[in-house]
Amino acid sequence: MKLIFERSVSGRRTHLTPKSTFPSKELPQALARAKQPKLPEMSEVAISRHYTQLAKQTFGVNNGFYPLGSCTMKYNPRVNEAVAALPGFARMHPLQPKATVSGCREVLDTARAHLCEITGMDDMTFQPAAGAHGEYVGLLLMKQYHQSRGDHKRTRVLIPDSAHGTNPASASMVGFTVTHIPSDVEGCVDLKALKAALDDTVAGLMLTNPNTVGIFDPNILDITRLVHDAGGLNYYDGANLNAIMGWVRPGDMGFDVIHLNLHKTFSTPHGGGGPGAGPVGCKKLLSGFLPMSHMGSRIWEGEKPDSVGQVRAFYGNFLVVVRALTYILTLGKEGIPQASGMAVLNANYLMHKVKDAFPLAYDRICMHEFVLTLESVRKETGVSALDVAKCLLDYGMHPPTMYFPLVVKEALMVEPTETENRETLDEAAEVLLAIREMTKTRPEKLHLCPNTTPIGRPDEVGAARNPRVRYQFPD
Amino acid sequence: MGSYLPSTAGERQEMLKTIGLEHLQDLYRDVPGSVLLADSVDIPEGQPEMVVRSKMEAMAARNTVFPTVLRGAGSYDHYIPAIVSTVTSKEEFLTTYTPYQAEISQGVLQSIFEYQTLMCELTGMDVSNASIYDGASAAAEAVMMTQTRERSKVYVASTAHPEVIQTIKTYCWGRGIAFVEIPQKDGLLDRHTLETLPADTACVYIQQPNFYGLFEDAQQVAMLAHQAGAKAVMGFYPISLGICKTPGEMDFDIAVGEGQSLGIPMSWGGPYLGIMTAKKDMMRMLPGRIAGETVDNEGRRAFVLTLQAREQHIRREKASSNVCTNQALCAMTAAVYLAAMGPQGLREVAQLCYEGAHYFGDELSKLKGFERVHQTEFFNEFMSCCPMDVHAFEAEMAKHGILCGLTVDDKLLWCVTEKMDKAAIDGVIAVIREVCGQ
């Protein structure tokens, strides 16, 4: 498909803004740009068609089943979008006087109250723009907490080996060193290894529960107690909250600080990678350290003398919070646990239907997602998890997450979410069983998949070796 | 109660039966009984769409939407062409995930590749990432890119946006990096500090135009930073680059900016767009996603996420940053905006901002007590004095539907965009006269 620059024709343009009515005034030469940018010169219809074509080559939640593990690709309700587009939200300047933003403050206060109740936390900031950004804030809170107590030797963070890569990367950003805690045979935290790692240099533990293999760690209360006893704090990575909301609260499990992914659990759209939102909740003992907006604090937030500072401008991805609040008010007290319950049921139902074809990494009741391991399939037939994923594309299905978590070889991580119906799950199971048959009868065909997509498998090694990261205009 | 669950109660029972269970609760048998909730959480009962929608509309109605906005300071009221939201609200773009599966994500990958090219053209820099959270976090990540074993000290202009300064400061505190604010004089950076940068200086960060709207001698700053062996980082205002000298032309190593002005509504502060561009030799230090061009197995042009060896899912604690997403939809917004404007349109918008602000500045300074605070060149923002209490003035202006300049101590920081024409500005001046009794 042509790039937008290849559709540009010199002299074509749109007519969007009026002619100047001011006395003309030129920028001094020394301040003016010499080289004009090669932006595309196009009619509006050409732009419109260009993006319609790009949309056709993009797979959204409504294009088909999207069981992407750890990403919670549930349906994004349309009313959320309608509400976020209201001028009373979208047209608000972040530095308006306090008396003119009562509605915005009400959105944040209401969302904070409900999300604190859902997670068992006492306070919450909406400043972090994404999950990883939230992790970063959570770790800053931990750092500030220990420093405020004069406890400067706590520089280690414990992270299970099954964790998402952002956990250790975030820990490094606040100057912590990482100690990896191995998983036991059940995929849960190895208590013995945890005990051995705990001492007075541990700042805290980062954990998701259910963990990245989709299992609720039954020892969770022991885990958090051990960390507390050693003087550390417990951080909850909210990536998998969609399994448990309304059933059990991280705050009750012994966690002190938590981030949420509003774009996963609370139905806001992923937008091709963003914008999401990663609010951070905490117990009272950390509340005073929460980030603030330096300028907003003067206008409406109030000063926070012990705050860790700020991690972006203003108050966060406000319109994402508007969407999430709309969702919470819609589902309410009954709907929240029903959504998570159905997410777990859908996962177990699909797991049940495919587990005879593809071995499970852990054969037991799962939470909202489960992990298949294709190690034996690969040994037996040469077909890899990647081959199966690419074959699914030909069936109009988005593949599961591949090769994660790292503790499982040839992993496919499947998360159907609660908004899928039984027919979709049945069809997906049939497709997976059919592919399993193909691994036995025609394995060579699977190496060539996909065949029905706009492109075949791309040369990723070549892309990294010889990076072309912008269009080169012909001379 | 509202719900998006397709399954009926009957189906649910059948599904439970299929897996050998009776109740939904049976799925939660690993949860210790002492913490399993008996009756959900204590939030209001759910409501159908119509009820929730009117509740949210009522909240929005408790805000004041100003028809006239003369306030910038990091969030700008520019005109947003209708085509922008038409494109970005397409549900494929809106709901898709990060494009890991390139074969079914060529649309979003190509749009990122195009965005990266547009950012390079706009800034005159060599490379761009796929964007990050916002302008302030982009500035902080840029500063982190300049860290080496020998050089870690960070110099930040006190004339930059206060929220950007605070964000950089927080990131520096996190990593344990020395942070120094460069003092100012008459609204501009004091050159003296830059002439005596120590040998462990990693970078100098400045903003052009600065927080007060003034043009710094940016070229000189880049030169002095380079003379000290440090990197030069510039924060820019994308619209200004329609006519103003680019960071590329002034030899900056990294250029970052808040992209909100490129078609994104003010949205009470977010979501916004963090633009990150750099010289070629810093490409592998960039945080976050980067789209690259390659070919598929049949030699056709294809786009993928590339240079992933930098990233956290490969490098874990050794990654250069923990960023694992971009603001893809906001990046697309900026791309559609720039395509809709085209080179001519963008220049015209920038020129309108420049001319409008200067006309307003001239008219305002004819009033008693509204003299400009600084006398040097500015783009579309400037500081003025205020002859009455600034908060009282702000409140009076609000009664006329005007969001006046931002109150900074006892002064006002004004901003004019292309939304204001001469007649509109004359109208504002008349209101100010009335409010101040002149």
PDB file of N, CA and C in Angstrom, chain B residues 36-115:
ATOM      1  N   LEU B  36     -12.139 -13.864  50.734  1.00  0.00           N
ATOM      2  CA  LEU B  36     -13.139 -13.954  49.660  1.00  0.00           C
ATOM      3  C   LEU B  36     -14.356 -13.112  50.063  1.00  0.00           C
ATOM      4  N   LEU B  37     -14.770 -12.228  49.176  1.00  0.00           N
ATOM      5  CA  LEU B  37     -15.884 -11.333  49.510  1.00  0.00           C
ATOM      6  C   LEU B  37     -17.204 -12.091  49.456  1.00  0.00           C
ATOM      7  N   ALA B  38     -18.037 -11.845  50.441  1.00  0.00           N
ATOM      8  CA  ALA B  38     -19.323 -12.536  50.488  1.00  0.00           C
ATOM      9  C   ALA B  38     -20.312 -11.895  49.517  1.00  0.00           C
ATOM     10  N   ASP B  39     -20.216 -10.592  49.379  1.00  0.00           N
ATOM     11  CA  ASP B  39     -21.234  -9.891  48.607  1.00  0.00           C
ATOM     12  C   ASP B  39     -20.634  -8.725  47.820  1.00  0.00           C
ATOM     13  N   SER B  40     -19.723  -9.044  46.932  1.00  0.00           N
ATOM     14  CA  SER B  40     -19.122  -8.041  46.055  1.00  0.00           C
ATOM     15  C   SER B  40     -18.517  -6.885  46.859  1.00  0.00           C
ATOM     16  N   VAL B  41     -18.325  -5.769  46.176  1.00  0.00           N
ATOM     17  CA  VAL B  41     -17.743  -4.593  46.818  1.00  0.00           C
ATOM     18  C   VAL B  41     -18.833  -3.543  47.001  1.00  0.00           C
ATOM     19  N   ASP B  42     -18.538  -2.558  47.826  1.00  0.00           N
ATOM     20  CA  ASP B  42     -19.547  -1.575  48.191  1.00  0.00           C
ATOM     21  C   ASP B  42     -19.505  -0.382  47.229  1.00  0.00           C
ATOM     22  N   ILE B  43     -20.064  -0.599  46.057  1.00  0.00           N
ATOM     23  CA  ILE B  43     -20.220   0.508  45.106  1.00  0.00           C
ATOM     24  C   ILE B  43     -21.693   0.523  44.681  1.00  0.00           C
ATOM     25  N   PRO B  44     -22.156   1.597  44.041  1.00  0.00           N
ATOM     26  CA  PRO B  44     -23.585   1.669  43.703  1.00  0.00           C
ATOM     27  C   PRO B  44     -24.012   0.552  42.751  1.00  0.00           C
ATOM     28  N   GLU B  45     -25.298   0.249  42.773  1.00  0.00           N
ATOM     29  CA  GLU B  45     -25.853  -0.693  41.809  1.00  0.00           C
ATOM     30  C   GLU B  45     -25.590  -0.187  40.393  1.00  0.00           C
ATOM     31  N   GLY B  46     -25.395  -1.101  39.462  1.00  0.00           N
ATOM     32  CA  GLY B  46     -25.202  -0.703  38.072  1.00  0.00           C
ATOM     33  C   GLY B  46     -26.468  -0.104  37.480  1.00  0.00           C
ATOM     34  N   GLN B  47     -26.306   0.631  36.371  1.00  0.00           N
ATOM     35  CA  GLN B  47     -27.437   1.308  35.740  1.00  0.00           C
ATOM     36  C   GLN B  47     -27.391   1.089  34.235  1.00  0.00           C
ATOM     37  N   PRO B  48     -28.526   1.140  33.578  1.00  0.00           N
ATOM     38  CA  PRO B  48     -28.517   1.036  32.123  1.00  0.00           C
ATOM     39  C   PRO B  48     -27.855   2.258  31.475  1.00  0.00           C
ATOM     40  N   GLU B  49     -27.484   2.082  30.205  1.00  0.00           N
ATOM     41  CA  GLU B  49     -26.720   3.107  29.493  1.00  0.00           C
ATOM     42  C   GLU B  49     -27.330   4.501  29.603  1.00  0.00           C
ATOM     43  N   MET B  50     -28.639   4.586  29.410  1.00  0.00           N
ATOM     44  CA  MET B  50     -29.291   5.893  29.361  1.00  0.00           C
ATOM     45  C   MET B  50     -29.109   6.654  30.679  1.00  0.00           C
ATOM     46  N   VAL B  51     -29.211   5.916  31.773  1.00  0.00           N
ATOM     47  CA  VAL B  51     -29.104   6.553  33.090  1.00  0.00           C
ATOM     48  C   VAL B  51     -27.663   6.993  33.353  1.00  0.00           C
ATOM     49  N   VAL B  52     -26.717   6.095  33.041  1.00  0.00           N
ATOM     50  CA  VAL B  52     -25.303   6.430  33.263  1.00  0.00           C
ATOM     51  C   VAL B  52     -24.909   7.623  32.404  1.00  0.00           C
ATOM     52  N   ARG B  53     -25.378   7.592  31.169  1.00  0.00           N
ATOM     53  CA  ARG B  53     -25.011   8.668  30.252  1.00  0.00           C
ATOM     54  C   ARG B  53     -25.476  10.022  30.776  1.00  0.00           C
ATOM     55  N   SER B  54     -26.702  10.065  31.299  1.00  0.00           N
ATOM     56  CA  SER B  54     -27.175  11.370  31.768  1.00  0.00           C
ATOM     57  C   SER B  54     -26.441  11.778  33.043  1.00  0.00           C
ATOM     58  N   LYS B  55     -26.044  10.808  33.842  1.00  0.00           N
ATOM     59  CA  LYS B  55     -25.237  11.120  35.026  1.00  0.00           C
ATOM     60  C   LYS B  55     -23.902  11.759  34.623  1.00  0.00           C
ATOM     61  N   MET B  56     -23.271  11.162  33.622  1.00  0.00           N
ATOM     62  CA  MET B  56     -21.978  11.689  33.159  1.00  0.00           C
ATOM     63  C   MET B  56     -22.164  13.055  32.487  1.00  0.00           C
ATOM     64  N   GLU B  57     -23.266  13.188  31.758  1.00  0.00           N
ATOM     65  CA  GLU B  57     -23.546  14.486  31.125  1.00  0.00           C
ATOM     66  C   GLU B  57     -23.746  15.569  32.179  1.00  0.00           C
ATOM     67  N   ALA B  58     -24.374  15.181  33.285  1.00  0.00           N
ATOM     68  CA  ALA B  58     -24.581  16.151  34.366  1.00  0.00           C
ATOM     69  C   ALA B  58     -23.242  16.580  34.963  1.00  0.00           C
ATOM     70  N   MET B  59     -22.319  15.625  35.092  1.00  0.00           N
ATOM     71  CA  MET B  59     -20.980  15.976  35.602  1.00  0.00           C
ATOM     72  C   MET B  59     -20.296  16.942  34.642  1.00  0.00           C
ATOM     73  N   ALA B  60     -20.367  16.621  33.347  1.00  0.00           N
ATOM     74  CA  ALA B  60     -19.735  17.496  32.344  1.00  0.00           C
ATOM     75  C   ALA B  60     -20.352  18.887  32.408  1.00  0.00           C
ATOM     76  N   ALA B  61     -21.655  18.940  32.685  1.00  0.00           N
ATOM     77  CA  ALA B  61     -22.342  20.232  32.718  1.00  0.00           C
ATOM     78  C   ALA B  61     -21.927  21.070  33.921  1.00  0.00           C
ATOM     79  N   ARG B  62     -21.355  20.435  34.936  1.00  0.00           N
ATOM     80  CA  ARG B  62     -20.884  21.199  36.097  1.00  0.00           C
ATOM     81  C   ARG B  62     -19.526  21.865  35.833  1.00  0.00           C
ATOM     82  N   ASN B  63     -18.952  21.594  34.667  1.00  0.00           N
ATOM     83  CA  ASN B  63     -17.730  22.291  34.253  1.00  0.00           C
ATOM     84  C   ASN B  63     -18.104  23.520  33.421  1.00  0.00           C
ATOM     85  N   THR B  64     -17.182  24.472  33.361  1.00  0.00           N
ATOM     86  CA  THR B  64     -17.380  25.634  32.500  1.00  0.00           C
ATOM     87  C   THR B  64     -16.551  25.463  31.237  1.00  0.00           C
ATOM     88  N   VAL B  65     -17.230  25.447  30.097  1.00  0.00           N
ATOM     89  CA  VAL B  65     -16.513  25.417  28.823  1.00  0.00           C
ATOM     90  C   VAL B  65     -16.383  26.860  28.351  1.00  0.00           C
ATOM     91  N   PHE B  66     -15.169  27.341  28.261  1.00  0.00           N
ATOM     92  CA  PHE B  66     -14.963  28.739  27.848  1.00  0.00           C
ATOM     93  C   PHE B  66     -14.998  28.867  26.324  1.00  0.00           C
ATOM     94  N   PRO B  67     -15.878  29.752  25.827  1.00  0.00           N
ATOM     95  CA  PRO B  67     -15.884  29.973  24.376  1.00  0.00           C
ATOM     96  C   PRO B  67     -14.581  30.628  23.914  1.00  0.00           C
ATOM     97  N   THR B  68     -13.979  31.436  24.760  1.00  0.00           N
ATOM     98  CA  THR B  68     -12.736  32.122  24.388  1.00  0.00           C
ATOM     99  C   THR B  68     -11.631  31.707  25.352  1.00  0.00           C
ATOM    100  N   VAL B  69     -10.577  31.139  24.797  1.00  0.00           N
ATOM    101  CA  VAL B  69      -9.462  30.662  25.623  1.00  0.00           C
ATOM    102  C   VAL B  69      -8.206  31.436  25.258  1.00  0.00           C
ATOM    103  N   LEU B  70      -7.696  32.190  26.201  1.00  0.00           N
ATOM    104  CA  LEU B  70      -6.456  32.954  25.979  1.00  0.00           C
ATOM    105  C   LEU B  70      -5.368  32.435  26.918  1.00  0.00           C
ATOM    106  N   ARG B  71      -5.438  31.155  27.183  1.00  0.00           N
ATOM    107  CA  ARG B  71      -4.516  30.505  28.116  1.00  0.00           C
ATOM    108  C   ARG B  71      -3.852  29.342  27.398  1.00  0.00           C
ATOM    109  N   GLY B  72      -2.537  29.244  27.554  1.00  0.00           N
ATOM    110  CA  GLY B  72      -1.794  28.122  26.953  1.00  0.00           C
ATOM    111  C   GLY B  72      -1.058  27.390  28.047  1.00  0.00           C
ATOM    112  N   ALA B  73       0.235  27.700  28.206  1.00  0.00           N
ATOM    113  CA  ALA B  73       1.035  27.128  29.303  1.00  0.00           C
ATOM    114  C   ALA B  73       1.017  25.607  29.282  1.00  0.00           C
ATOM    115  N   GLY B  74       1.186  25.056  28.101  1.00  0.00           N
ATOM    116  CA  GLY B  74       1.316  23.600  28.013  1.00  0.00           C
ATOM    117  C   GLY B  74       0.098  22.899  27.460  1.00  0.00           C
ATOM    118  N   SER B  75      -1.001  23.614  27.266  1.00  0.00           N
ATOM    119  CA  SER B  75      -2.199  23.033  26.664  1.00  0.00           C
ATOM    120  C   SER B  75      -2.848  24.127  25.817  1.00  0.00           C
ATOM    121  N   TYR B  76      -3.063  23.829  24.543  1.00  0.00           N
ATOM    122  CA  TYR B  76      -3.393  24.897  23.603  1.00  0.00           C
ATOM    123  C   TYR B  76      -4.711  24.650  22.881  1.00  0.00           C
ATOM    124  N   ASP B  77      -5.474  25.734  22.754  1.00  0.00           N
ATOM    125  CA  ASP B  77      -6.794  25.662  22.143  1.00  0.00           C
ATOM    126  C   ASP B  77      -6.694  25.952  20.638  1.00  0.00           C
ATOM    127  N   HIS B  78      -6.182  24.968  19.903  1.00  0.00           N
ATOM    128  CA  HIS B  78      -6.095  25.141  18.443  1.00  0.00           C
ATOM    129  C   HIS B  78      -7.332  24.545  17.774  1.00  0.00           C
ATOM    130  N   TYR B  79      -7.523  24.962  16.534  1.00  0.00           N
ATOM    131  CA  TYR B  79      -8.645  24.405  15.773  1.00  0.00           C
ATOM    132  C   TYR B  79      -8.344  22.949  15.404  1.00  0.00           C
ATOM    133  N   ILE B  80      -9.355  22.075  15.576  1.00  0.00           N
ATOM    134  CA  ILE B  80      -9.174  20.665  15.229  1.00  0.00           C
ATOM    135  C   ILE B  80     -10.045  20.356  14.020  1.00  0.00           C
ATOM    136  N   PRO B  81      -9.427  20.080  12.862  1.00  0.00           N
ATOM    137  CA  PRO B  81     -10.210  19.780  11.663  1.00  0.00           C
ATOM    138  C   PRO B  81     -11.122  18.563  11.892  1.00  0.00           C
ATOM    139  N   ALA B  82     -12.286  18.596  11.275  1.00  0.00           N
ATOM    140  CA  ALA B  82     -13.282  17.536  11.487  1.00  0.00           C
ATOM    141  C   ALA B  82     -12.743  16.162  11.091  1.00  0.00           C
ATOM    142  N   ILE B  83     -11.875  16.122  10.100  1.00  0.00           N
ATOM    143  CA  ILE B  83     -11.406  14.815   9.623  1.00  0.00           C
ATOM    144  C   ILE B  83     -10.568  14.093  10.681  1.00  0.00           C
ATOM    145  N   VAL B  84      -9.997  14.842  11.600  1.00  0.00           N
ATOM    146  CA  VAL B  84      -9.090  14.219  12.575  1.00  0.00           C
ATOM    147  C   VAL B  84      -9.819  13.176  13.419  1.00  0.00           C
ATOM    148  N   SER B  85     -10.913  13.581  14.076  1.00  0.00           N
ATOM    149  CA  SER B  85     -11.587  12.605  14.945  1.00  0.00           C
ATOM    150  C   SER B  85     -12.359  11.578  14.123  1.00  0.00           C
ATOM    151  N   THR B  86     -12.744  11.936  12.904  1.00  0.00           N
ATOM    152  CA  THR B  86     -13.415  10.958  12.041  1.00  0.00           C
ATOM    153  C   THR B  86     -12.479   9.773  11.783  1.00  0.00           C
ATOM    154  N   VAL B  87     -11.225  10.077  11.528  1.00  0.00           N
ATOM    155  CA  VAL B  87     -10.256   9.003  11.266  1.00  0.00           C
ATOM    156  C   VAL B  87      -9.948   8.232  12.540  1.00  0.00           C
ATOM    157  N   THR B  88      -9.643   8.962  13.618  1.00  0.00           N
ATOM    158  CA  THR B  88      -9.154   8.257  14.809  1.00  0.00           C
ATOM    159  C   THR B  88     -10.262   7.534  15.563  1.00  0.00           C
ATOM    160  N   SER B  89     -11.526   7.843  15.247  1.00  0.00           N
ATOM    161  CA  SER B  89     -12.587   7.095  15.939  1.00  0.00           C
ATOM    162  C   SER B  89     -12.989   5.834  15.165  1.00  0.00           C
ATOM    163  N   LYS B  90     -12.333   5.562  14.049  1.00  0.00           N
ATOM    164  CA  LYS B  90     -12.598   4.283  13.359  1.00  0.00           C
ATOM    165  C   LYS B  90     -12.291   3.157  14.338  1.00  0.00           C
ATOM    166  N   GLU B  91     -13.223   2.215  14.459  1.00  0.00           N
ATOM    167  CA  GLU B  91     -13.069   1.270  15.562  1.00  0.00           C
ATOM    168  C   GLU B  91     -11.878   0.341  15.396  1.00  0.00           C
ATOM    169  N   GLU B  92     -11.400   0.147  14.168  1.00  0.00           N
ATOM    170  CA  GLU B  92     -10.190  -0.672  14.018  1.00  0.00           C
ATOM    171  C   GLU B  92      -9.017  -0.006  14.731  1.00  0.00           C
ATOM    172  N   PHE B  93      -8.853   1.292  14.505  1.00  0.00           N
ATOM    173  CA  PHE B  93      -7.746   2.019  15.145  1.00  0.00           C
ATOM    174  C   PHE B  93      -7.973   2.157  16.643  1.00  0.00           C
ATOM    175  N   LEU B  94      -9.215   2.438  16.996  1.00  0.00           N
ATOM    176  CA  LEU B  94      -9.547   2.709  18.394  1.00  0.00           C
ATOM    177  C   LEU B  94      -9.308   1.489  19.282  1.00  0.00           C
ATOM    178  N   THR B  95      -9.653   0.304  18.777  1.00  0.00           N
ATOM    179  CA  THR B  95      -9.701  -0.862  19.669  1.00  0.00           C
ATOM    180  C   THR B  95      -8.562  -1.841  19.481  1.00  0.00           C
ATOM    181  N   THR B  96      -7.683  -1.611  18.516  1.00  0.00           N
ATOM    182  CA  THR B  96      -6.637  -2.605  18.276  1.00  0.00           C
ATOM    183  C   THR B  96      -5.565  -2.549  19.356  1.00  0.00           C
ATOM    184  N   TYR B  97      -4.826  -3.661  19.474  1.00  0.00           N
ATOM    185  CA  TYR B  97      -3.754  -3.730  20.455  1.00  0.00           C
ATOM    186  C   TYR B  97      -2.441  -3.265  19.829  1.00  0.00           C
ATOM    187  N   THR B  98      -1.403  -3.137  20.634  1.00  0.00           N
ATOM    188  CA  THR B  98      -0.046  -2.895  20.129  1.00  0.00           C
ATOM    189  C   THR B  98       0.228  -3.872  18.991  1.00  0.00           C
ATOM    190  N   PRO B  99       0.732  -3.384  17.871  1.00  0.00           N
ATOM    191  CA  PRO B  99       0.815  -4.241  16.666  1.00  0.00           C
ATOM    192  C   PRO B  99       1.939  -5.275  16.691  1.00  0.00           C
ATOM    193  N   TYR B 100       1.834  -6.241  17.598  1.00  0.00           N
ATOM    194  CA  TYR B 100       2.819  -7.324  17.640  1.00  0.00           C
ATOM    195  C   TYR B 100       2.663  -8.265  16.452  1.00  0.00           C
ATOM    196  N   GLN B 101       1.407  -8.488  16.037  1.00  0.00           N
ATOM    197  CA  GLN B 101       1.165  -9.414  14.926  1.00  0.00           C
ATOM    198  C   GLN B 101       1.152  -8.595  13.644  1.00  0.00           C
ATOM    199  N   ALA B 102       2.328  -8.443  13.065  1.00  0.00           N
ATOM    200  CA  ALA B 102       2.488  -7.506  11.949  1.00  0.00           C
ATOM    201  C   ALA B 102       1.571  -7.831  10.767  1.00  0.00           C
ATOM    202  N   GLU B 103       1.310  -9.119  10.523  1.00  0.00           N
ATOM    203  CA  GLU B 103       0.551  -9.500   9.333  1.00  0.00           C
ATOM    204  C   GLU B 103      -0.864  -8.930   9.325  1.00  0.00           C
ATOM    205  N   ILE B 104      -1.431  -8.728  10.522  1.00  0.00           N
ATOM    206  CA  ILE B 104      -2.789  -8.177  10.578  1.00  0.00           C
ATOM    207  C   ILE B 104      -2.787  -6.764  11.161  1.00  0.00           C
ATOM    208  N   SER B 105      -1.604  -6.144  11.198  1.00  0.00           N
ATOM    209  CA  SER B 105      -1.500  -4.816  11.806  1.00  0.00           C
ATOM    210  C   SER B 105      -0.768  -3.833  10.908  1.00  0.00           C
ATOM    211  N   GLN B 106      -0.764  -4.101   9.603  1.00  0.00           N
ATOM    212  CA  GLN B 106      -0.026  -3.221   8.704  1.00  0.00           C
ATOM    213  C   GLN B 106      -0.572  -1.794   8.743  1.00  0.00           C
ATOM    214  N   GLY B 107      -1.880  -1.668   8.933  1.00  0.00           N
ATOM    215  CA  GLY B 107      -2.472  -0.335   8.944  1.00  0.00           C
ATOM    216  C   GLY B 107      -1.914   0.523  10.059  1.00  0.00           C
ATOM    217  N   VAL B 108      -1.919  -0.022  11.270  1.00  0.00           N
ATOM    218  CA  VAL B 108      -1.464   0.772  12.404  1.00  0.00           C
ATOM    219  C   VAL B 108       0.057   0.926  12.349  1.00  0.00           C
ATOM    220  N   LEU B 109       0.769  -0.098  11.882  1.00  0.00           N
ATOM    221  CA  LEU B 109       2.231   0.006  11.769  1.00  0.00           C
ATOM    222  C   LEU B 109       2.634   1.058  10.734  1.00  0.00           C
ATOM    223  N   GLN B 110       1.948   1.033   9.598  1.00  0.00           N
ATOM    224  CA  GLN B 110       2.265   2.041   8.578  1.00  0.00           C
ATOM    225  C   GLN B 110       1.966   3.441   9.101  1.00  0.00           C
ATOM    226  N   SER B 111       0.866   3.573   9.834  1.00  0.00           N
ATOM    227  CA  SER B 111       0.523   4.901  10.356  1.00  0.00           C
ATOM    228  C   SER B 111       1.589   5.388  11.336  1.00  0.00           C
ATOM    229  N   ILE B 112       2.179   4.478  12.102  1.00  0.00           N
ATOM    230  CA  ILE B 112       3.253   4.880  13.030  1.00  0.00           C
ATOM    231  C   ILE B 112       4.501   5.278  12.239  1.00  0.00           C
ATOM    232  N   PHE B 113       4.808   4.477  11.205  1.00  0.00           N
ATOM    233  CA  PHE B 113       5.963   4.792  10.350  1.00  0.00           C
ATOM    234  C   PHE B 113       5.786   6.170   9.714  1.00  0.00           C
ATOM    235  N   GLU B 114       4.581   6.449   9.268  1.00  0.00           N
ATOM    236  CA  GLU B 114       4.298   7.771   8.684  1.00  0.00           C
ATOM    237  C   GLU B 114       4.412   8.873   9.732  1.00  0.00           C
ATOM    238  N   TYR B 115       3.896   8.582  10.925  1.00  0.00           N
ATOM    239  CA  TYR B 115       4.016   9.545  12.030  1.00  0.00           C
ATOM    240  C   TYR B 115       5.490   9.850  12.306  1.00  0.00           C
TER     241      TYR B 115
END
